[in-house]
Coordinates of C-alpha atoms in Angstrom, one line a residue:
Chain A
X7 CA 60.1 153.6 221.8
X8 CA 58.9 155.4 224.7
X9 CA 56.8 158.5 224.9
X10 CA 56.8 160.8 222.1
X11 CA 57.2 164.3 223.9
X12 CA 60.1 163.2 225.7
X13 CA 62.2 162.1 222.7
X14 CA 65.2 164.1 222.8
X15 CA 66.3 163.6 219.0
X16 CA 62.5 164.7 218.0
X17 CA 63.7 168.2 219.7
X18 CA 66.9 168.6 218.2
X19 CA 65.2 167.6 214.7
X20 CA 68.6 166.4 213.0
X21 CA 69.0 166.3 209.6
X22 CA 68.6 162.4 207.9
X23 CA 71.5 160.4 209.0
X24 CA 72.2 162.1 211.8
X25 CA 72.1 159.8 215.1
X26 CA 73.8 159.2 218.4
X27 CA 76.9 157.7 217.6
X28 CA 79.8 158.3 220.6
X29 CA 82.9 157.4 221.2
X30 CA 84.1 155.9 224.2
X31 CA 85.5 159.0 225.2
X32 CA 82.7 161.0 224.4
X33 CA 80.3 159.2 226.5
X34 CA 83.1 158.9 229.5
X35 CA 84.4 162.7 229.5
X36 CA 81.1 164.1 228.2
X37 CA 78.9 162.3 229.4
X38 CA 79.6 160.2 232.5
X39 CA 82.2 162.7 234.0
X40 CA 79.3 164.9 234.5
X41 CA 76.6 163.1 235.2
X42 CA 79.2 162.5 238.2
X43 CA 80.2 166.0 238.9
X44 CA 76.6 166.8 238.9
X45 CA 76.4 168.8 235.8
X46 CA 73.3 169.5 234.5
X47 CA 72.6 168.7 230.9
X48 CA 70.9 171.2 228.6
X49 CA 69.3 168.1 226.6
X50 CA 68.9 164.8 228.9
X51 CA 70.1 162.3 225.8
X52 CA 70.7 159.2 228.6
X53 CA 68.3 158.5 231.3
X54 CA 68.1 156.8 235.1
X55 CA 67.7 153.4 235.7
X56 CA 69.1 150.2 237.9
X57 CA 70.0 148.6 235.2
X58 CA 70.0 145.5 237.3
X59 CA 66.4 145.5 238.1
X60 CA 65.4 144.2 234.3
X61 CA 66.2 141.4 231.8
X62 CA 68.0 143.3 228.7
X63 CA 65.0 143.1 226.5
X64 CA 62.9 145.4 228.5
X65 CA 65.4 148.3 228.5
X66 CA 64.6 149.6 224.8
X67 CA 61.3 150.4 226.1
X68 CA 62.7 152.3 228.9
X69 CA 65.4 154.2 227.6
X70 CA 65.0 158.1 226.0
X71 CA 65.5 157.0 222.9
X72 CA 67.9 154.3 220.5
X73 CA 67.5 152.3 217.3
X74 CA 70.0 149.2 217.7
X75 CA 71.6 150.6 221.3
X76 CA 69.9 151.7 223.9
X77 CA 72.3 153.9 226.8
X78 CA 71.8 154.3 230.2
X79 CA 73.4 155.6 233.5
X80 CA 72.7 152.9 236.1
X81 CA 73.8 153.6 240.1
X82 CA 77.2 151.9 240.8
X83 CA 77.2 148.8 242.2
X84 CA 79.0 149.2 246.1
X85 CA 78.1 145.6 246.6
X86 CA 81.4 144.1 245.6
X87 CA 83.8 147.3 245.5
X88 CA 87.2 145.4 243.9
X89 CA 85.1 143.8 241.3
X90 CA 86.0 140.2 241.7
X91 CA 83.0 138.8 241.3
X92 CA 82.1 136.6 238.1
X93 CA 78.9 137.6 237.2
X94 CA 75.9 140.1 238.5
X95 CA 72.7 139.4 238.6
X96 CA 69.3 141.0 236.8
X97 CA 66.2 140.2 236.0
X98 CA 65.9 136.4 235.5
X99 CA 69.4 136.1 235.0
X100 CA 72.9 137.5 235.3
X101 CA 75.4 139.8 233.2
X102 CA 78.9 138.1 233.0
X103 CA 81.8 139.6 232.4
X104 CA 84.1 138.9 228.5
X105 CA 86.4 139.6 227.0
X106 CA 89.2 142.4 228.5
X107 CA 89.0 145.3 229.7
X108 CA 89.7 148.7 227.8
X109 CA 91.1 151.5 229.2
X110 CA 89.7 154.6 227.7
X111 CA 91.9 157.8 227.6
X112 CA 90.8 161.4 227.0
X113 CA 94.2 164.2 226.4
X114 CA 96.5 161.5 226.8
X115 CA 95.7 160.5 230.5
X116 CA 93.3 157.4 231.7
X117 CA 90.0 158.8 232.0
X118 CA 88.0 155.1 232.8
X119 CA 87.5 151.6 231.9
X120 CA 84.6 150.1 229.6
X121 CA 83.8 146.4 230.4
X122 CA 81.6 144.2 227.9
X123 CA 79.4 141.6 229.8
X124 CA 76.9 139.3 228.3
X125 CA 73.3 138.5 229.6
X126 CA 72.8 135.0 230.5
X127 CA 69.6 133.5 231.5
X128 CA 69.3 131.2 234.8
X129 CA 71.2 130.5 237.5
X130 CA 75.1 131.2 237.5
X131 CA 77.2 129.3 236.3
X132 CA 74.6 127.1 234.5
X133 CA 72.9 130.1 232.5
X134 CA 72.6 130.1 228.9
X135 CA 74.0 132.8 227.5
X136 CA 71.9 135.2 225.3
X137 CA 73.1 137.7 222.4
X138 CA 72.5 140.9 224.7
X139 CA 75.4 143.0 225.6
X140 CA 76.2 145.7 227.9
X141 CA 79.6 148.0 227.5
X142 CA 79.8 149.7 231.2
X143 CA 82.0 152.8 231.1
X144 CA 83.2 153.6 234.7
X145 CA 85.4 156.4 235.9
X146 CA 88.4 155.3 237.4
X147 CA 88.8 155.6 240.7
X148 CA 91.5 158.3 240.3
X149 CA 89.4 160.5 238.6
X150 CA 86.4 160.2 241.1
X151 CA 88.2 161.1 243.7
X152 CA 89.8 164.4 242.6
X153 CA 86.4 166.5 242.4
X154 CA 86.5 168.8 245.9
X155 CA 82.9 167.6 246.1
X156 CA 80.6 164.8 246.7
X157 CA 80.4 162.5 243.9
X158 CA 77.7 160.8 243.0
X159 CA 78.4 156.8 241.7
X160 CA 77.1 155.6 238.4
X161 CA 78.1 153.9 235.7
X162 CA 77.2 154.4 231.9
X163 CA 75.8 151.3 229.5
X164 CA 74.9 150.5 226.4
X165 CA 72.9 148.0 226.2
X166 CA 72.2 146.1 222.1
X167 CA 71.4 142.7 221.0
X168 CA 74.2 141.1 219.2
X169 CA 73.1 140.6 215.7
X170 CA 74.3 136.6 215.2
X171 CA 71.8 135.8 212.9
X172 CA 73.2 138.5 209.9
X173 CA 74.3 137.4 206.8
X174 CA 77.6 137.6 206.0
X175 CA 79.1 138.8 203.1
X176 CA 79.5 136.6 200.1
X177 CA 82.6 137.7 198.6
X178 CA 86.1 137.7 200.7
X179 CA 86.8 140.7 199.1
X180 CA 84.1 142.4 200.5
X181 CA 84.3 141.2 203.5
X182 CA 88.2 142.7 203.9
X183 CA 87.0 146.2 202.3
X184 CA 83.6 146.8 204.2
X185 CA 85.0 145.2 207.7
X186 CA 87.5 147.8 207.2
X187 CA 85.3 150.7 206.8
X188 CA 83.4 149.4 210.3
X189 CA 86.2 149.6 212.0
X190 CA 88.1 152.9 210.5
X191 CA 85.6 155.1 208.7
X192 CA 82.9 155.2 211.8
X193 CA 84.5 158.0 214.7
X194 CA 83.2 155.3 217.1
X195 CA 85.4 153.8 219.0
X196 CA 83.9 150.7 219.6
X197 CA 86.1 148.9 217.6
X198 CA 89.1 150.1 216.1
X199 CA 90.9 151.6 219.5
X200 CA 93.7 149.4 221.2
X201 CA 92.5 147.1 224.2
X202 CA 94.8 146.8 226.9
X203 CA 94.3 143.7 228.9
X204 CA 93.3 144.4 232.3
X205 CA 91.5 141.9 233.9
X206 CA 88.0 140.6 234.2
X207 CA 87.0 142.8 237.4
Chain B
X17 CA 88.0 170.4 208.1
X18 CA 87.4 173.5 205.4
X19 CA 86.1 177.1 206.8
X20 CA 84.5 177.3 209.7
X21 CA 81.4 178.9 208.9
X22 CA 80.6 176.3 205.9
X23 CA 80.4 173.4 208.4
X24 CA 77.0 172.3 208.5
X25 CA 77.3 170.7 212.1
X26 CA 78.5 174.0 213.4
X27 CA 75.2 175.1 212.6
X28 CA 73.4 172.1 213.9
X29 CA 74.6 172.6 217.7
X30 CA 74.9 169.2 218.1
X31 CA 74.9 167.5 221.6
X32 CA 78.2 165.1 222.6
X33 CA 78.0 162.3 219.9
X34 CA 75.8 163.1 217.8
X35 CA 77.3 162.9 214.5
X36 CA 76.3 162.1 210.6
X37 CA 76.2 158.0 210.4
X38 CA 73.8 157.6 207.4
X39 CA 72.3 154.5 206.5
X40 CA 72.8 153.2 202.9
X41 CA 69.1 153.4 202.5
X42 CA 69.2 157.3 204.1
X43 CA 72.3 158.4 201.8
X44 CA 70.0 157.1 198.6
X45 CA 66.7 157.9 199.3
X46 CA 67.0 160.9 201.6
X47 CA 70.5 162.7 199.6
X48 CA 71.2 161.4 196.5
X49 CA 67.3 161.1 195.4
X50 CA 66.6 164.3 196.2
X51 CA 70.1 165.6 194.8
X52 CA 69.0 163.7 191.5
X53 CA 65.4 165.0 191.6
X54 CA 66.3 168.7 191.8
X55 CA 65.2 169.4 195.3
X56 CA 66.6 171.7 197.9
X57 CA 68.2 171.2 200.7
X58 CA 67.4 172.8 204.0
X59 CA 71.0 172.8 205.0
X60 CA 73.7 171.5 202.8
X61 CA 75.1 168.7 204.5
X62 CA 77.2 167.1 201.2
X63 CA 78.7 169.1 198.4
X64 CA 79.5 168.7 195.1
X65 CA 82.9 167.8 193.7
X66 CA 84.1 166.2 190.1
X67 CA 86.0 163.4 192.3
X68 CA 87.8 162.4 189.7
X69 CA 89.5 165.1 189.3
X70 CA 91.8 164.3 192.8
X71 CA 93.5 162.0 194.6
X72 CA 91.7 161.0 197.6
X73 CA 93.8 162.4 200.2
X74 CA 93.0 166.1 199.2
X75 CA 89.3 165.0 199.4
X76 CA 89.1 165.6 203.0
X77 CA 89.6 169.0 202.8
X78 CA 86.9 170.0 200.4
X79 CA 84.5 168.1 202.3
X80 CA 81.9 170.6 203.8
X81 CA 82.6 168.5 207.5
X82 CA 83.8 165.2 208.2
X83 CA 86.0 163.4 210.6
X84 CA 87.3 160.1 209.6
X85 CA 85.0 159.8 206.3
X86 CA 83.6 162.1 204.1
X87 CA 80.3 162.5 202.0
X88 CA 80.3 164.2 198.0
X89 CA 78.0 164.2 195.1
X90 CA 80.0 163.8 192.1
X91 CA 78.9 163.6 188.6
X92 CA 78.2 160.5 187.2
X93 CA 80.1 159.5 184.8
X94 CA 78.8 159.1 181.3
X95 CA 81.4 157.3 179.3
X96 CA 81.0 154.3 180.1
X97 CA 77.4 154.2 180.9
X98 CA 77.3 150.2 180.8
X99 CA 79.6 150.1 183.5
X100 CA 82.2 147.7 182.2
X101 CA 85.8 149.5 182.6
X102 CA 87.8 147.8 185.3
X103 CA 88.9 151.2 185.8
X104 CA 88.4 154.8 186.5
X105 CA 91.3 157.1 186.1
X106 CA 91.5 159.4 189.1
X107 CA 94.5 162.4 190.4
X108 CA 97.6 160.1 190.2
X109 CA 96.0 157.0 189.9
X110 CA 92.8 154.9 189.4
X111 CA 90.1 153.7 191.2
X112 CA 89.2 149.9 191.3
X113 CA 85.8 148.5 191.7
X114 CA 86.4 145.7 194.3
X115 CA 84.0 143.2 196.0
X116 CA 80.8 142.7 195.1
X117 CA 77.8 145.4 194.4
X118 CA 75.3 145.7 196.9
X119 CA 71.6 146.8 195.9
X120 CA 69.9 149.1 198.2
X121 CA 66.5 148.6 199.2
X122 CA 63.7 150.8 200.8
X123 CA 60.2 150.1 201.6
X124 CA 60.9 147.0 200.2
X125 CA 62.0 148.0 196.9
X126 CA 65.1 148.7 195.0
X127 CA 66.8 152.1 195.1
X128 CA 69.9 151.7 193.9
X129 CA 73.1 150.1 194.1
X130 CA 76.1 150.5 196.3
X131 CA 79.9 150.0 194.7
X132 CA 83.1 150.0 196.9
X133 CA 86.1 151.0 195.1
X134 CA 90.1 150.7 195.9
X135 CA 92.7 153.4 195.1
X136 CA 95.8 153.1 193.3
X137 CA 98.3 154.8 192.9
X138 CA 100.2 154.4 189.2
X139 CA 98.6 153.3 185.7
X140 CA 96.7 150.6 185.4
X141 CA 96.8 147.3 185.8
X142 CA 100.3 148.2 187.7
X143 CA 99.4 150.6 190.3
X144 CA 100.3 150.4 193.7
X145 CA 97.1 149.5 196.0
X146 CA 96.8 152.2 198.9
X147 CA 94.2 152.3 201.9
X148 CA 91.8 154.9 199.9
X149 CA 88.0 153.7 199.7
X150 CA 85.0 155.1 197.8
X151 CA 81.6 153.6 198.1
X152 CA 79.3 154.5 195.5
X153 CA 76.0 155.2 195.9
X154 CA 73.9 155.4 192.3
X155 CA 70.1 155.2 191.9
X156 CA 68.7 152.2 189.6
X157 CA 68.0 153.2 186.0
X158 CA 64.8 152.7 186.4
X159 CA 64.4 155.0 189.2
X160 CA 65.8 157.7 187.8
X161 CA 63.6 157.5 184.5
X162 CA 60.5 157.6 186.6
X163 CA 60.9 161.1 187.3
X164 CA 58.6 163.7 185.1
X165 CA 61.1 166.2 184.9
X166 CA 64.6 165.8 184.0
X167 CA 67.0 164.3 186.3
X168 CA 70.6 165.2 186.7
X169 CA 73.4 163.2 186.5
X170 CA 74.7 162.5 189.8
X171 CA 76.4 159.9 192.6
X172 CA 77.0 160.0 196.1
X173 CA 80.6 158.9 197.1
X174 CA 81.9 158.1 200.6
X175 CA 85.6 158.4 200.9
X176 CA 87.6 157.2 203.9
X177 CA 91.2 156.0 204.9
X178 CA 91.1 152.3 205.9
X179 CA 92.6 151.7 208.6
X180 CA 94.9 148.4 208.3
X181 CA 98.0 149.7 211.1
X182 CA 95.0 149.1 213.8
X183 CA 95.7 146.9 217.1
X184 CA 93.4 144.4 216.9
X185 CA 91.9 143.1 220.4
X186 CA 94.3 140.9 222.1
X187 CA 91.3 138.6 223.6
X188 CA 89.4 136.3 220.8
X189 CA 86.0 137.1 223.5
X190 CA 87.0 140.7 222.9
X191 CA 87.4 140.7 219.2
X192 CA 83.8 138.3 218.9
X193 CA 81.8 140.8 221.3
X194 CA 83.3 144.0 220.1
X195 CA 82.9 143.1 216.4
X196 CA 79.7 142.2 216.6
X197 CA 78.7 145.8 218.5
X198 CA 80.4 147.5 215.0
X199 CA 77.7 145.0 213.0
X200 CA 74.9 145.1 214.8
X201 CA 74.7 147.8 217.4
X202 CA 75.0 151.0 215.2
X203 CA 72.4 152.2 212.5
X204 CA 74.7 152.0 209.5
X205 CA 74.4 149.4 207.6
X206 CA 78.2 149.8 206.8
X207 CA 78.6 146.2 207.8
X208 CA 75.6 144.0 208.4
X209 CA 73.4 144.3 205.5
X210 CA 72.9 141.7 203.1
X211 CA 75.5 141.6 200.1
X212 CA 74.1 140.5 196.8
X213 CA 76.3 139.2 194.1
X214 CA 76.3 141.7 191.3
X215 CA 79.1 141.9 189.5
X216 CA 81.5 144.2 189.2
X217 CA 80.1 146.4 186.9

């Protein structure tokens, strides 16, 4: 995964267990927020790319560091400002859209969307669709446009390969108990937060 | 969560989203192994309680940090050392072995075995279910008799609040993409590890 030196967990040499793990909110207020205001970061943890320069299974390699999710902050598209568009295209394919949008709120007001989109390879619509997945947070358009000064556009992803291949747990019982735990013990909020439906844009 | 200057992540100056999402492998090999074999810790990142002494929901607050779960080594419990009893008295009520054990590999070989547990509230076999989860951690018998020195008696128990009153996503695309990021896009192996059938013992 990348060059050794520039590994930003081997710096902050975190106890075992410890790993990047955000919430939604975390990665919108903390992180996107200011790579938008321009904030300097006293760790870079997320790094540069156009996202939509390279098929998904490339962007491991590239990012700072990741396990199973790799995150990056990828210039924002101007292309097709009112987001109508099905799908996008990169590398030898194109990201579509799925699913609904979520609103993500920080203190109670909207803070920005996330958007899941899956990787299809070929020509749109006739692609066939693979198991990588990008969640793009944006900010909303709101919120960019109350800084006083320039802002920047970019967008923050995750990018991981949806594991469809995992065994499932035998027992029902199981199932209900440690399902639950994925969805209520993590403090992500990639699952267990309410999705509001919003559109495809 | 507890005093201030006991919290471990205070000391850790995490970044945004970093937090402690262990592995099962990591919370045998790299806690409860060492725990068991005597070694220190360089920072104390899981404490030591007699869980069975409490009702779940005053756990939280003798945790040395935690935000939606929360990590203890407890003594293991010697009275039933075949592991048989249905159930384990507990505060006001009993815990409940449910599901189906799960052994815990690393390099290849067996550590030890994972346990999920349901709380109740009442006497047996007429209590009242409640949300309350424990998994149990405990090394293998025969790893723990391969130590030269003597081994303490000890388990590692993760405690969290299911959370059943979630939303769910409103779009079936949603719910398929976003549940599969919960299995397969984080490190834990909460979810998508392979469950063995065990028993319940």
């Amino acid at each position: 995964m990348g060059v050794e030196e520039t590994d930003p967990l081997a710096q902050l040499s975190l106890p075992p267990g410890f790993r990047f793990y955000p919430t939604d909110e975390e990665l919108l207020v903390q992180y996107l927020c200011r790579k938008v205001a321009g904030q300097q970061f006293s760790l870079q943890i997320i790094g540069e790319i156009d996202l939509y320069k390279f098929d998904p299974w490339v962007l491991p390699n590239k990012a700072l560091f990741g396990e199973k999710e790799w995150y990056f902050f990828s210039p924002r598209d101007r292309k097709y400002p009112n987001g109508s568009r099905p799908n996008r295209v990169a590398g030898s394919g194109y990201w579509k859209a799925t699913g609904t949008d979520k609103i993500i709120t920080s203190e109670g007001r909207k803070a920005g969307i996330k958007k899941a989109l899956v990787f299809y390879v070929g020509k749109a619509p006739k692609g066939t669709k693979t198991n990588w997945i990008m969640h793009e947070y944006r900010l909303l358009e709101s919120s960019r446009k109350n800084g006083s000064s320039r802002l920047d556009d970019w967008v923050l992803c995750r990018i991981y390969k949806k594991n469809s291949g995992a065994q499932k747990p035998i027992s029902s019982v199981s199932t209900k108990e440690h399902s639950s735990n994925g969805s209520s013990s993590s403090s992500s909020s990639h699952l267990d937060d309410v999705w509001t439906v919003d559109g495809d844009g």
